XYZ file of N, CA and C in Angstrom:
837
model
N -10.415 43.501 71.122
C -9.624 43.389 69.890
C -9.966 42.082 69.180
N -10.120 42.140 67.859
C -10.466 40.949 67.118
C -9.271 40.021 66.974
N -9.558 38.726 66.790
C -8.517 37.760 66.536
C -8.012 37.925 65.116
N -6.764 37.453 64.870
C -6.176 37.656 63.549
C -6.997 37.009 62.455
N -7.628 35.867 62.733
C -8.456 35.227 61.718
C -9.653 36.075 61.361
N -10.271 36.724 62.389
C -11.417 37.587 62.126
C -11.016 38.799 61.318
N -9.841 39.349 61.633
C -9.354 40.508 60.884
C -9.200 40.167 59.418
N -8.516 39.063 59.155
C -8.301 38.653 57.778
C -9.611 38.359 57.078
N -10.548 37.715 57.799
C -11.828 37.385 57.181
C -12.592 38.633 56.799
N -12.599 39.631 57.686
C -13.293 40.882 57.393
C -12.731 41.552 56.150
N -11.416 41.656 56.106
C -10.783 42.349 54.994
C -10.959 41.574 53.706
N -10.763 40.258 53.764
C -10.924 39.421 52.584
C -12.321 39.552 52.025
N -13.331 39.478 52.899
C -14.708 39.572 52.443
C -15.006 40.955 51.889
N -14.556 41.974 52.601
C -14.859 43.339 52.194
C -14.303 43.667 50.823
N -13.022 43.400 50.632
C -12.418 43.773 49.366
C -12.883 42.857 48.243
N -13.252 41.631 48.595
C -13.833 40.740 47.592
C -15.095 41.341 47.015
N -15.966 41.860 47.882
C -17.184 42.464 47.400
C -16.917 43.749 46.635
N -15.892 44.477 47.055
C -15.501 45.659 46.301
C -15.123 45.268 44.887
N -14.415 44.150 44.759
C -13.971 43.689 43.458
C -15.127 43.150 42.627
N -16.067 42.455 43.274
C -17.197 41.915 42.521
C -18.057 43.037 41.973
N -18.102 44.164 42.675
C -18.910 45.279 42.194
C -18.359 45.856 40.910
N -17.095 45.568 40.595
C -16.495 46.048 39.359
C -16.677 45.052 38.225
N -17.409 43.957 38.501
C -17.707 42.993 37.453
C -16.583 42.042 37.151
N -15.583 41.921 38.064
C -14.458 41.052 37.785
C -14.787 39.584 38.026
N -15.840 39.314 38.799
C -16.227 37.926 39.033
C -17.686 37.869 39.392
N -18.340 36.745 39.102
C -19.742 36.584 39.445
C -19.916 35.694 40.661
N -18.818 35.430 41.376
C -18.862 34.555 42.543
C -18.851 35.359 43.822
N -19.588 34.878 44.812
C -19.488 35.422 46.146
C -18.659 34.465 46.983
N -17.801 35.020 47.800
C -17.017 34.192 48.692
C -17.529 34.371 50.104
N -17.475 33.293 50.852
C -18.074 33.307 52.172
C -17.306 34.224 53.118
N -18.082 34.960 53.931
C -17.482 35.859 54.903
C -17.405 35.197 56.259
N -17.460 35.960 57.295
C -17.333 35.422 58.644
C -18.485 34.476 58.950
N -18.180 33.439 59.732
C -19.137 32.446 60.194
C -19.785 31.698 59.038
N -19.159 31.719 57.850
C -19.633 30.921 56.727
C -20.865 31.462 56.048
N -21.288 32.664 56.354
C -22.503 33.213 55.761
C -22.162 34.007 54.510
N -23.001 33.852 53.484
C -22.822 34.667 52.294
C -23.364 36.069 52.567
N -22.615 37.057 52.185
C -23.019 38.440 52.435
C -23.297 39.070 51.082
N -24.573 39.144 50.708
C -24.904 39.527 49.349
C -25.598 40.875 49.232
N -26.091 41.430 50.313
C -26.805 42.704 50.211
C -25.827 43.857 50.214
N -26.274 44.971 49.641
C -25.415 46.149 49.576
C -25.071 46.651 50.969
N -26.023 46.581 51.901
C -25.760 47.054 53.254
C -24.679 46.222 53.925
N -24.750 44.911 53.731
C -23.743 44.048 54.329
C -22.375 44.318 53.726
N -22.342 44.544 52.421
C -21.065 44.859 51.774
C -20.449 46.115 52.391
N -21.289 47.153 52.497
C -20.794 48.427 53.014
C -20.298 48.287 54.449
N -21.050 47.508 55.256
C -20.651 47.349 56.650
C -19.311 46.642 56.786
N -19.131 45.575 56.029
C -17.886 44.816 56.136
C -16.723 45.621 55.599
N -16.906 46.277 54.466
C -15.843 47.087 53.884
C -15.442 48.198 54.829
N -16.439 48.851 55.420
C -16.141 49.936 56.350
C -15.367 49.422 57.548
N -15.736 48.242 58.037
C -15.046 47.675 59.189
C -13.593 47.373 58.871
N -13.379 46.782 57.695
C -12.016 46.437 57.314
C -11.163 47.672 57.117
N -11.708 48.661 56.411
C -10.929 49.865 56.127
C -10.687 50.678 57.390
N -11.664 50.685 58.301
C -11.464 51.380 59.565
C -10.320 50.767 60.350
N -10.226 49.440 60.277
C -9.132 48.763 60.989
C -7.792 49.149 60.397
N -7.696 49.136 59.074
C -6.412 49.436 58.444
C -6.016 50.878 58.642
N -6.996 51.783 58.864
C -6.682 53.196 59.044
C -6.556 53.572 60.514
N -6.758 52.623 61.395
C -6.732 52.916 62.820
C -5.295 53.063 63.306
N -5.177 53.432 64.561
C -3.848 53.584 65.171
C -3.375 52.280 65.787
N -4.102 51.212 65.520
C -3.726 49.896 66.064
C -2.336 49.496 65.568
N -1.494 49.094 66.479
C -0.138 48.669 66.120
C -0.167 47.202 65.699
N 0.160 46.942 64.437
C 0.061 45.593 63.902
C 1.244 44.731 64.337
N 0.934 43.528 64.756
C 1.991 42.547 64.979
C 2.413 42.005 63.630
N 3.528 41.236 63.602
C 3.973 40.654 62.338
C 2.891 39.755 61.755
N 2.248 38.928 62.605
C 1.231 38.009 62.110
C 0.044 38.770 61.526
N -0.406 39.838 62.231
C -1.531 40.621 61.737
C -1.171 41.306 60.421
N 0.072 41.813 60.337
C 0.504 42.489 59.110
C 0.457 41.544 57.919
N 1.026 40.334 58.092
C 1.065 39.381 56.984
C -0.326 38.906 56.614
N -1.161 38.638 57.621
C -2.505 38.147 57.328
C -3.363 39.256 56.726
N -3.230 40.483 57.246
C -4.025 41.579 56.718
C -3.671 41.880 55.278
N -2.371 42.025 54.989
C -1.976 42.308 53.611
C -2.289 41.126 52.711
N -2.163 39.935 53.259
C -2.525 38.760 52.470
C -3.981 38.769 52.093
N -4.843 39.155 53.039
C -6.266 39.221 52.733
C -6.574 40.237 51.664
N -5.909 41.380 51.722
C -6.151 42.425 50.736
C -5.706 41.988 49.353
N -4.502 41.453 49.247
C -4.007 41.080 47.925
C -4.769 39.907 47.356
N -5.265 39.041 48.227
C -6.107 37.945 47.729
C -7.346 38.507 47.065
N -8.037 39.403 47.770
C -9.309 39.888 47.262
C -9.153 40.749 46.027
N -8.142 41.582 46.007
C -7.971 42.498 44.890
C -7.430 41.817 43.649
N -6.547 40.857 43.833
C -5.795 40.322 42.703
C -6.140 38.916 42.262
N -6.840 38.153 43.095
C -6.958 36.726 42.783
C -8.377 36.217 42.666
N -9.278 37.015 42.175
C -10.667 36.604 42.140
C -11.108 36.023 40.810
N -10.156 35.514 40.030
C -10.514 34.886 38.780
C -10.719 33.390 38.944
N -10.477 32.906 40.151
C -10.636 31.471 40.401
C -12.109 31.098 40.320
N -12.389 29.887 39.855
C -13.760 29.419 39.729
C -13.890 28.061 40.412
N -14.933 27.922 41.235
C -15.212 26.626 41.825
C -14.377 26.360 43.060
N -14.897 25.514 43.936
C -14.182 25.172 45.160
C -13.325 23.939 44.947
N -12.170 23.935 45.550
C -11.308 22.773 45.490
C -10.489 22.696 46.763
N -10.040 21.517 47.090
C -9.243 21.336 48.284
C -7.831 21.849 48.042
N -7.327 22.625 48.990
C -5.992 23.197 48.869
C -5.169 22.739 50.069
N -3.995 22.195 49.853
C -3.195 21.738 50.985
C -2.721 22.908 51.835
N -2.697 22.689 53.135
C -2.187 23.710 54.046
C -0.666 23.667 54.011
N -0.045 24.822 53.758
C 1.407 24.874 53.663
C 1.983 25.352 54.992
N 2.534 24.434 55.740
C 3.199 24.768 56.995
C 4.612 24.201 56.924
N 5.584 25.079 56.776
C 6.972 24.652 56.639
C 7.647 24.603 58.004
N 8.405 23.539 58.234
C 9.143 23.427 59.484
C 10.172 24.548 59.599
N 10.516 24.852 60.820
C 11.478 25.923 61.081
C 12.850 25.593 60.503
N 13.483 26.589 59.889
C 14.829 26.393 59.350
C 15.818 26.157 60.489
N 16.894 25.471 60.183
C 17.893 25.173 61.208
C 18.922 26.286 61.358
N 19.157 27.035 60.281
C 20.183 28.074 60.325
C 19.716 29.379 59.722
N 20.594 30.357 59.787
C 20.291 31.707 59.324
C 21.613 32.452 59.123
N 21.638 33.347 58.145
C 22.812 34.193 57.948
C 22.558 35.532 58.616
N 23.453 35.906 59.520
C 23.363 37.198 60.199
C 24.385 38.164 59.604
N 24.012 39.434 59.570
C 24.891 40.455 59.009
C 25.197 41.531 60.039
N 26.421 41.998 60.018
C 26.851 43.111 60.867
C 27.177 44.283 59.945
N 26.256 45.240 59.890
C 26.418 46.367 58.973
C 27.628 47.224 59.315
N 28.075 47.207 60.558
C 29.225 48.037 60.947
C 30.532 47.499 60.379
N 30.508 46.243 59.905
C 31.722 45.642 59.348
C 31.710 45.591 57.818
N 30.565 45.815 57.211
C 30.460 45.707 55.754
C 31.179 46.868 55.068
N 32.014 46.527 54.083
C 32.766 47.552 53.351
C 32.183 47.794 51.954
N 31.101 47.088 51.626
C 30.440 47.314 50.342
C 31.179 46.758 49.145
N 32.024 45.765 49.334
C 32.799 45.225 48.214
C 31.965 44.334 47.299
N 30.875 43.806 47.809
C 29.923 42.972 47.067
C 30.508 41.621 46.639
N 31.563 41.203 47.296
C 32.109 39.875 46.995
C 31.108 38.778 47.347
N 30.289 39.029 48.350
C 29.291 38.044 48.752
C 28.289 37.786 47.629
N 27.901 38.847 46.919
C 26.958 38.690 45.809
C 27.579 37.857 44.691
N 28.841 38.121 44.401
C 29.522 37.351 43.355
C 29.683 35.892 43.771
N 30.067 35.668 45.022
C 30.253 34.306 45.499
C 28.948 33.518 45.416
N 27.858 34.170 45.731
C 26.548 33.521 45.711
C 26.211 32.985 44.323
N 26.325 33.830 43.315
C 25.914 33.417 41.973
C 26.970 32.571 41.269
N 28.227 32.834 41.538
C 29.264 32.024 40.896
C 29.209 30.580 41.377
N 28.952 30.394 42.664
C 28.902 29.034 43.201
C 27.597 28.327 42.819
N 26.479 29.021 42.961
C 25.182 28.384 42.764
C 24.693 28.392 41.323
N 25.133 29.371 40.536
C 24.593 29.521 39.187
C 25.656 29.458 38.091
N 26.924 29.438 38.487
C 27.992 29.361 37.509
C 28.179 30.624 36.701
N 27.777 31.758 37.245
C 27.943 33.022 36.531
C 28.042 34.171 37.528
N 28.701 35.235 37.116
C 28.827 36.421 37.961
C 27.651 37.343 37.679
N 26.673 37.342 38.565
C 25.462 38.137 38.362
C 24.987 38.696 39.692
N 25.622 39.771 40.173
C 25.279 40.323 41.478
C 23.801 40.677 41.637
N 23.158 41.103 40.569
C 21.747 41.477 40.689
C 20.851 40.275 40.976
N 21.353 39.074 40.702
C 20.573 37.866 40.951
C 20.926 37.219 42.279
N 21.883 37.785 42.981
C 22.353 37.185 44.229
C 21.252 37.126 45.268
N 21.339 36.119 46.132
C 20.344 35.959 47.193
C 20.621 36.869 48.375
N 21.801 37.450 48.427
C 22.119 38.491 49.393
C 22.155 39.796 48.621
N 21.548 40.853 49.179
C 21.403 42.118 48.461
C 22.237 43.212 49.137
N 23.241 43.680 48.406
C 24.102 44.753 48.905
C 23.991 45.992 48.016
N 24.032 45.757 46.720
C 24.086 46.865 45.768
C 22.950 47.853 45.901
N 21.754 47.370 46.180
C 20.608 48.284 46.234
C 20.644 49.210 47.452
N 21.443 48.864 48.461
C 21.564 49.715 49.648
C 22.876 50.485 49.693
N 23.669 50.361 48.648
C 25.033 50.880 48.680
C 25.090 52.397 48.799
N 24.234 53.097 48.105
C 24.326 54.558 48.078
C 23.599 55.255 49.218
N 22.327 54.847 49.442
C 21.523 55.589 50.422
C 20.847 54.707 51.477
N 21.065 53.406 51.434
C 20.422 52.532 52.403
C 19.067 52.032 51.920
N 18.377 51.215 52.727
C 17.114 50.605 52.319
C 16.019 51.593 51.954
N 16.009 52.767 52.566
C 14.953 53.739 52.284
C 15.275 54.659 51.112
N 16.467 54.525 50.553
C 16.834 55.333 49.397
C 16.864 56.820 49.695
N 16.554 57.605 48.682
C 16.589 59.056 48.831
C 15.537 59.572 49.805
N 14.507 58.787 50.045
C 13.452 59.208 50.962
C 13.961 59.376 52.383
N 15.092 58.769 52.676
C 15.646 58.876 54.024
C 16.168 60.277 54.332
N 16.432 61.058 53.285
C 16.903 62.426 53.485
C 18.212 62.498 54.240
N 18.243 63.327 55.283
C 19.472 63.510 56.043
C 19.852 62.282 56.866
N 18.914 61.361 57.018
C 19.180 60.140 57.777
C 19.576 58.980 56.863
N 19.935 59.281 55.655
C 20.294 58.239 54.694
C 21.511 57.466 55.170
N 21.544 56.201 54.780
C 22.690 55.360 55.082
C 23.496 55.174 53.802
N 24.409 54.234 53.781
C 25.182 53.974 52.579
C 26.306 54.977 52.370
N 26.922 54.866 51.203
C 28.089 55.700 50.909
C 27.774 57.188 50.849
N 26.536 57.537 50.506
C 26.167 58.944 50.405
C 25.397 59.430 51.633
N 25.361 58.586 52.645
C 24.714 58.971 53.887
C 25.687 58.871 55.048
N 25.358 58.006 55.999
C 26.224 57.876 57.175
C 27.313 56.826 57.006
N 27.386 56.234 55.796
C 28.446 55.265 55.513
C 28.123 53.834 55.920
N 26.948 53.600 56.521
C 26.575 52.268 56.967
C 25.957 51.480 55.803
N 26.575 50.357 55.461
C 26.079 49.516 54.370
C 25.207 48.412 54.963
N 23.942 48.413 54.592
C 22.996 47.426 55.120
C 22.938 46.224 54.187
N 23.174 45.046 54.738
C 23.085 43.809 53.952
C 21.679 43.230 54.111
N 20.996 43.012 53.008
C 19.668 42.396 53.045
C 19.801 40.894 52.839
N 19.188 40.132 53.734
C 19.291 38.678 53.700
C 17.918 38.044 53.907
N 17.755 36.841 53.399
C 16.516 36.098 53.607
C 16.360 35.780 55.091
N 15.160 35.958 55.602
C 14.893 35.706 57.020
C 14.558 34.240 57.297
N 14.420 33.416 56.239
C 13.973 32.034 56.413
C 12.737 32.035 57.313
N 11.735 32.752 56.868
C 10.554 33.057 57.678
C 9.912 31.830 58.317
N 9.441 31.999 59.542
C 8.609 30.954 60.153
C 7.214 31.004 59.529
N 6.381 30.063 59.873
C 5.006 30.073 59.373
C 4.257 31.296 59.899
N 3.497 32.007 59.050
C 3.278 31.751 57.624
C 4.404 32.314 56.758
N 4.876 31.525 55.812
C 5.975 31.926 54.931
C 5.378 32.628 53.705
N 5.568 33.945 53.562
C 4.881 34.686 52.505
C 5.125 34.158 51.094
N 6.380 33.883 50.756
C 6.678 33.444 49.388
C 6.068 32.078 49.100
N 6.105 31.188 50.091
C 5.550 29.849 49.902
C 4.031 29.898 49.786
N 3.394 30.731 50.598
C 1.941 30.836 50.534
C 1.471 31.404 49.203
N 2.264 32.313 48.636
C 1.842 32.971 47.403
C 2.060 32.126 46.162
N 2.975 31.169 46.225
C 3.303 30.383 45.033
C 2.112 29.527 44.606
N 1.600 29.722 43.401
C 0.432 28.949 42.952
C 0.758 27.493 42.657
N 2.045 27.162 42.554
C 2.449 25.800 42.230
C 3.116 25.088 43.403
N 3.089 25.718 44.589
C 3.727 25.151 45.779
C 5.176 24.760 45.491
N 5.879 25.675 44.795
C 7.247 25.385 44.366
C 8.294 25.747 45.407
N 7.898 26.363 46.498
C 8.859 26.696 47.551
C 8.733 25.648 48.647
N 9.786 24.879 48.784
C 9.778 23.714 49.665
C 10.951 23.808 50.639
N 11.147 22.742 51.414
C 12.239 22.720 52.380
C 13.465 22.023 51.806
N 14.637 22.600 52.088
C 15.883 21.931 51.766
C 16.074 20.785 52.762
N 16.343 19.581 52.294
C 16.448 18.438 53.202
C 17.537 18.593 54.270
N 18.598 19.303 53.948
C 19.732 19.369 54.877
C 19.586 20.441 55.944
N 18.917 21.542 55.642
C 18.857 22.665 56.585
C 17.448 23.163 56.873
N 16.448 22.640 56.178
C 15.076 23.149 56.270
C 14.954 24.576 55.750
N 15.959 25.046 55.037
C 15.856 26.362 54.412
C 14.766 26.317 53.346
N 14.130 27.433 53.101
C 13.111 27.519 52.068
C 13.814 27.633 50.723
N 13.502 26.740 49.806
C 14.207 26.678 48.529
C 13.202 26.519 47.401
N 13.535 27.041 46.232
C 12.654 26.948 45.066
C 12.879 25.613 44.366
N 11.813 24.870 44.173
C 11.857 23.640 43.386
C 11.733 24.036 41.920
N 12.831 23.994 41.190
C 12.846 24.471 39.810
C 11.942 23.653 38.900
N 11.665 22.439 39.261
C 10.776 21.619 38.447
C 9.325 22.072 38.555
N 8.998 22.737 39.671
C 7.630 23.227 39.864
C 7.471 24.696 39.486
N 8.556 25.446 39.574
C 8.492 26.894 39.323
C 8.165 27.175 37.860
N 7.200 28.061 37.635
C 6.810 28.438 36.280
C 7.258 29.850 35.920
N 7.945 30.512 36.845
C 8.443 31.856 36.562
C 7.392 32.938 36.617
N 6.338 32.730 37.387
C 5.257 33.727 37.455
C 5.636 34.948 38.284
N 6.681 34.837 39.087
C 7.200 35.926 39.929
C 6.265 36.320 41.071
N 5.290 35.478 41.370
C 4.380 35.786 42.459
C 5.116 35.844 43.794
N 6.130 34.997 43.957
C 6.897 34.990 45.202
C 7.637 36.309 45.410
N 8.094 36.910 44.323
C 8.779 38.195 44.429
C 7.843 39.258 44.977
N 6.604 39.203 44.551
C 5.621 40.187 44.999
C 5.123 39.910 46.408
N 5.417 38.713 46.912
C 4.923 38.341 48.237
C 5.877 38.692 49.364
N 7.166 38.765 49.078
C 8.154 38.970 50.139
C 8.193 40.432 50.587
N 7.908 40.706 51.851
C 7.947 42.093 52.341
C 9.340 42.708 52.310
N 10.370 41.849 52.214
C 11.749 42.347 52.213
C 12.396 42.235 50.832
N 11.621 41.865 49.827
C 12.097 41.763 48.441
C 13.361 40.902 48.328
N 13.289 39.716 48.904
C 14.467 38.856 48.917
C 14.407 37.718 47.892
N 13.364 37.653 47.099
C 13.311 36.668 46.023
C 14.060 37.218 44.818
N 14.820 36.362 44.159
C 15.554 36.757 42.954
C 14.978 36.002 41.755
N 15.366 36.443 40.567
C 14.843 35.808 39.351
C 15.965 35.664 38.342
N 16.068 34.465 37.786
C 17.078 34.176 36.768
C 16.434 34.327 35.395
N 16.772 35.391 34.699
C 16.166 35.656 33.391
C 16.622 34.663 32.330
N 17.736 33.986 32.577
C 18.207 32.984 31.612
C 17.360 31.713 31.656
N 16.903 31.368 32.832
C 16.100 30.141 32.982
C 14.623 30.432 33.204
N 14.281 31.707 33.420
C 12.906 32.103 33.748
C 12.403 31.387 35.000
N 13.277 31.308 35.996
C 12.922 30.665 37.252
C 13.250 31.592 38.420
N 12.456 31.479 39.467
C 12.748 32.222 40.688
C 13.829 31.492 41.476
N 14.474 32.219 42.354
C 15.492 31.612 43.209
C 15.566 32.394 44.509
N 16.049 31.748 45.540
C 16.188 32.402 46.842
C 17.297 31.731 47.642
N 17.636 32.333 48.749
C 18.686 31.781 49.598
C 18.239 30.452 50.198
N 19.070 29.439 50.028
C 18.804 28.151 50.655
C 19.981 27.736 51.537
N 20.797 28.749 51.921
C 21.902 28.571 52.870
C 23.012 27.667 52.351
N 23.044 27.464 51.025
C 24.095 26.652 50.405
C 24.284 25.315 51.125
N 23.150 24.722 51.475
C 23.138 23.416 52.153
C 23.931 23.432 53.463
N 23.927 24.580 54.146
C 24.591 24.668 55.440
C 26.001 25.210 55.402
N 26.464 25.611 54.215
C 27.815 26.159 54.082
C 27.770 27.396 53.175
N 27.175 28.480 53.670
C 26.932 29.671 52.840
C 28.213 30.254 52.250
N 28.233 30.393 50.936
C 29.417 30.895 50.242
C 29.620 32.389 50.471
N 28.549 33.106 50.732
C 28.702 34.536 51.004
C 29.470 34.748 52.302
N 29.207 33.903 53.287
C 29.918 33.999 54.566
C 31.403 33.728 54.364
N 31.723 32.712 53.555
C 33.122 32.376 53.287
C 33.841 33.501 52.556
N 33.134 34.192 51.662
C 33.778 35.182 50.796
C 33.958 36.541 51.452
N 33.228 36.822 52.509
C 33.286 38.158 53.110
C 34.661 38.422 53.714
N 35.386 39.442 53.240
C 36.747 39.703 53.727
C 36.794 40.405 55.081
N 35.664 40.960 55.502
C 35.669 41.730 56.751
C 34.946 41.032 57.891
N 34.465 39.817 57.654
C 33.777 39.093 58.717
C 32.429 39.682 59.076
N 31.771 40.295 58.092
C 30.486 40.952 58.357
C 29.311 39.987 58.325
N 29.545 38.751 57.870
C 28.481 37.759 57.771
C 28.825 36.543 58.621
N 27.800 35.936 59.187
C 28.015 34.734 59.979
C 26.815 33.807 59.843
N 27.083 32.516 59.897
C 26.034 31.505 59.812
C 25.758 30.995 61.216
N 24.522 31.182 61.675
C 24.182 30.869 63.067
C 22.904 30.037 63.115
N 22.563 29.578 64.296
C 21.309 28.865 64.493
C 20.149 29.805 64.216
N 19.067 29.260 63.707
C 17.929 30.092 63.294
C 17.321 30.835 64.471
N 16.885 32.042 64.191
C 16.111 32.858 65.125
C 15.165 33.712 64.305
N 14.081 34.130 64.881
C 13.065 34.890 64.152
C 13.457 36.366 64.076
N 13.750 36.816 62.875
C 14.112 38.221 62.654
C 13.005 39.014 61.963
N 11.887 38.349 61.689
C 10.847 39.011 60.901
C 10.204 40.189 61.623
N 10.272 40.193 62.942
C 9.702 41.313 63.687
C 10.762 42.336 64.078
N 11.972 42.133 63.597
C 13.074 43.049 63.942
C 13.560 43.867 62.752
N 13.236 43.418 61.549
C 13.656 44.135 60.341
C 12.418 44.703 59.648
N 12.317 46.017 59.503
C 11.125 46.602 58.881
C 10.960 46.133 57.440
N 9.733 45.885 56.998
C 9.498 45.515 55.596
C 9.938 46.625 54.660
N 10.397 46.250 53.491
C 10.770 47.238 52.473
C 9.550 47.696 51.689
N 8.630 46.773 51.447
C 7.452 47.071 50.626
C 6.230 46.380 51.201
N 5.059 46.803 50.748
C 3.826 46.092 51.062
C 3.632 45.008 50.010
N 3.424 43.763 50.410
C 3.273 42.680 49.433
C 2.099 42.921 48.495
N 2.267 42.535 47.244
C 1.200 42.681 46.245
C 0.958 41.369 45.515
N 1.259 40.261 46.166
C 1.139 38.963 45.505
C -0.309 38.521 45.406
N -0.536 37.546 44.549
C -1.840 36.926 44.399
C -1.823 35.589 45.122
N -2.729 35.422 46.049
C -2.901 34.148 46.731
C -4.297 33.658 46.398
N -4.444 32.402 46.050
C -5.755 31.897 45.667
C -6.729 32.049 46.825
N -7.985 32.370 46.547
C -8.973 32.501 47.627
C -9.121 31.224 48.442
N -8.981 30.075 47.783
C -9.100 28.811 48.510
C -7.980 28.661 49.531
N -6.760 28.995 49.117
C -5.621 28.881 50.028
C -5.740 29.897 51.165
N -6.189 31.098 50.837
C -6.352 32.121 51.863
C -7.400 31.704 52.887
N -8.498 31.127 52.415
C -9.549 30.698 53.330
C -9.063 29.583 54.235
N -8.210 28.712 53.689
C -7.632 27.642 54.505
C -6.815 28.231 55.650
N -6.030 29.269 55.346
C -5.230 29.927 56.385
C -6.134 30.582 57.431
N -7.177 31.243 56.953
C -8.095 31.927 57.881
C -8.750 30.915 58.813
N -9.234 29.818 58.251
C -9.887 28.802 59.079
C -8.937 28.238 60.122
N -7.674 28.040 59.721
C -6.693 27.477 60.662
C -6.398 28.438 61.798
N -6.251 29.727 61.488
C -5.875 30.696 62.499
C -7.046 31.066 63.401
N -8.238 30.670 63.037
C -9.382 30.889 63.904
C -9.407 29.888 65.061
N -8.709 28.762 64.869
C -8.769 27.698 65.879
C -7.991 28.077 67.123
């Protein structure tokens, strides 16, 4: 079995060449072992290898999933970059806390969403809340596709609360941000948007597999859960005790992704990640 760095390198190189064949860029990016792969045969071999891997029955770990999808979205979406430049490696320290949800206690009142935006943004805007209840209210995370196994009010009655996982490294939203605007909160190490750096490109929204990034249309800035500096207002507002603030634990391998990420990550930043994970 190949190492995760090799997997990402294969896919990144393969889809990059697929993209160059469409005339989107005149640059070649280095493939495995630093060699330029410029012949048609080499292109076909690498592309076939990458696609065979993605179509195989191999069970992806969380790290392989994030690196593989990251490699694909880099190659397909971010090949307009020109020239080499040094890119800082983004490694965020582990968050100190996390909000846990008990779906068996949630009554779907959505007070948590209101508390989130009223406290942090000074307005009642549930759709902008960092905790997501409304989108799962009727049929659950899978929506109508769940069929007879649907959750929510029109299914088995179970209301699923979607919350930020405060991801460990690699942090998808932080890696995708072209301005490195997702940083650590000094008090909790929660991942937080630096509004002075955010340009409203929404790349972080496209990067999160659980669709937990929000966007404020009034300010044209992204926003996400930063644990209210260690005193989450959603936890305080919940009337049924369905939310709790606990010490951080990794939930990224326990909650299925809602979507496949489609963010753009610069090729330079992606290559930095690949080189690091090869070590």
